[in-house]
Amino acid sequence: MAEADSDHHVEASYDPETDTYHAKYQPDETGSLAGAVVYLVSVATGNDPKTMDPLYETIDVDALESLFRGQEGRTGHIEFQHCGCAVTAMSDGEIVVSPLDDCSP
């Protein structure tokens, strides 16, 4: 399954073998990393992003954005939980969302 978000220009894909959702964040083309994360979590949970808890209640959004701004050639990732999902954002722009057991659509 692939689903595109016109506001954040990311395409979500689902891997049934690992029960994970993936998107590629591209700073110059995708908009905000925070917006891409919220969108991917909404796809994973089946919830409208407008009804979900705000991302800023989970993580410092400005810090998240700054971690991945201008990081060409560097490696790393950040992991956190948001709205019943484990979220991993990698320095190469890959975002992976894994629904947790208590994550309900």
Short mmCIF file of C-alpha atoms in Angstrom, two decimals:
data_model
loop_
_atom_site.label_atom_id
_atom_site.label_comp_id
_atom_site.label_asym_id
_atom_site.label_seq_id
_atom_site.Cartn_x
_atom_site.Cartn_y
_atom_site.Cartn_z
CA MET A 1 0.00 0.00 0.00
CA ALA A 2 1.29 3.45 -0.89
CA GLU A 3 -0.52 6.61 0.08
CA ALA A 4 0.63 10.15 -0.69
CA ASP A 5 0.09 13.24 1.44
CA SER A 6 -0.29 16.37 -0.67
CA ASP A 7 0.48 18.73 2.26
CA HIS A 8 3.81 17.15 3.13
CA HIS A 9 4.68 15.49 -0.18
CA VAL A 10 5.59 12.18 1.39
CA GLU A 11 4.46 8.78 0.26
CA ALA A 12 3.69 6.21 2.92
CA SER A 13 4.30 2.55 2.28
CA TYR A 14 3.46 -0.45 4.45
CA ASP A 15 5.65 -3.51 5.01
CA PRO A 16 3.36 -6.36 6.14
CA GLU A 17 6.32 -8.59 7.08
CA THR A 18 7.48 -6.15 9.75
CA ASP A 19 4.15 -4.34 10.34
CA THR A 20 5.90 -1.02 9.76
CA TYR A 21 5.09 2.11 7.78
CA HIS A 22 7.81 3.95 5.87
CA ALA A 23 8.26 7.37 4.30
CA LYS A 24 11.23 9.28 2.94
CA TYR A 25 11.65 12.83 4.25
CA GLN A 26 13.38 15.25 1.89
CA PRO A 27 13.85 18.67 3.52
CA ASP A 28 13.87 20.67 0.29
CA GLU A 29 10.80 18.95 -1.15
CA THR A 30 8.80 17.46 1.71
CA GLY A 31 7.98 20.35 4.02
CA SER A 32 8.52 19.82 7.73
CA LEU A 33 9.85 16.63 9.27
CA ALA A 34 7.29 17.02 12.06
CA GLY A 35 4.47 17.14 9.52
CA ALA A 36 5.78 14.03 7.78
CA VAL A 37 5.98 12.18 11.12
CA VAL A 38 2.42 13.17 12.07
CA TYR A 39 1.15 12.10 8.65
CA LEU A 40 2.87 8.70 8.83
CA VAL A 41 1.57 8.07 12.37
CA SER A 42 -1.93 8.96 11.15
CA VAL A 43 -1.62 6.43 8.33
CA ALA A 44 -0.40 3.76 10.76
CA THR A 45 -3.21 4.38 13.25
CA GLY A 46 -6.00 5.24 10.85
CA ASN A 47 -6.62 8.45 12.79
CA ASP A 48 -7.15 11.94 11.42
CA PRO A 49 -4.03 14.01 12.24
CA LYS A 50 -6.29 16.80 13.50
CA THR A 51 -7.70 14.54 16.23
CA MET A 52 -4.33 13.13 17.37
CA ASP A 53 -2.30 14.50 20.28
CA PRO A 54 0.01 17.25 19.01
CA LEU A 55 3.56 16.10 18.29
CA TYR A 56 4.94 18.93 20.47
CA GLU A 57 3.45 17.15 23.51
CA THR A 58 5.75 14.20 22.76
CA ILE A 59 8.98 15.78 21.52
CA ASP A 60 10.52 19.22 21.05
CA VAL A 61 9.57 19.76 17.41
CA ASP A 62 12.14 22.52 16.84
CA ALA A 63 14.90 20.27 18.17
CA LEU A 64 13.68 17.40 15.96
CA GLU A 65 13.78 19.63 12.89
CA SER A 66 17.23 21.02 13.74
CA LEU A 67 18.72 17.56 14.23
CA PHE A 68 18.15 16.76 10.58
CA ARG A 69 18.77 20.15 8.99
CA GLY A 70 22.04 20.34 7.06
CA GLN A 71 23.23 16.90 8.10
CA GLU A 72 24.59 15.68 4.76
CA GLY A 73 27.09 12.90 5.29
CA ARG A 74 26.27 12.40 8.95
CA THR A 75 24.60 9.33 10.38
CA GLY A 76 22.25 8.88 13.28
CA HIS A 77 18.64 8.51 14.27
CA ILE A 78 16.14 9.42 16.95
CA GLU A 79 13.49 7.16 18.42
CA PHE A 80 10.38 8.14 20.35
CA GLN A 81 6.77 7.10 20.85
CA HIS A 82 3.79 9.10 19.65
CA CYS A 83 0.08 8.23 19.73
CA GLY A 84 0.65 4.53 20.33
CA CYS A 85 3.41 4.12 17.77
CA ALA A 86 7.18 3.78 17.89
CA VAL A 87 8.76 6.36 15.58
CA THR A 88 12.29 6.28 14.20
CA ALA A 89 13.62 9.20 12.14
CA MET A 90 16.97 8.52 10.48
CA SER A 91 19.52 11.03 9.25
CA ASP A 92 19.08 9.81 5.66
CA GLY A 93 15.43 10.96 5.79
CA GLU A 94 13.83 7.56 6.32
CA ILE A 95 10.94 7.60 8.79
CA VAL A 96 9.70 4.30 10.20
CA VAL A 97 6.54 3.96 12.28
CA SER A 98 5.63 0.76 14.11
CA PRO A 99 2.21 0.48 15.73
CA LEU A 100 2.50 -0.69 19.34
CA ASP A 101 0.09 -3.20 20.88
CA ASP A 102 -2.09 -0.42 22.28
CA CYS A 103 -2.23 1.46 18.96
CA SER A 104 -5.81 1.33 17.73
CA PRO A 105 -7.27 2.67 14.49
#
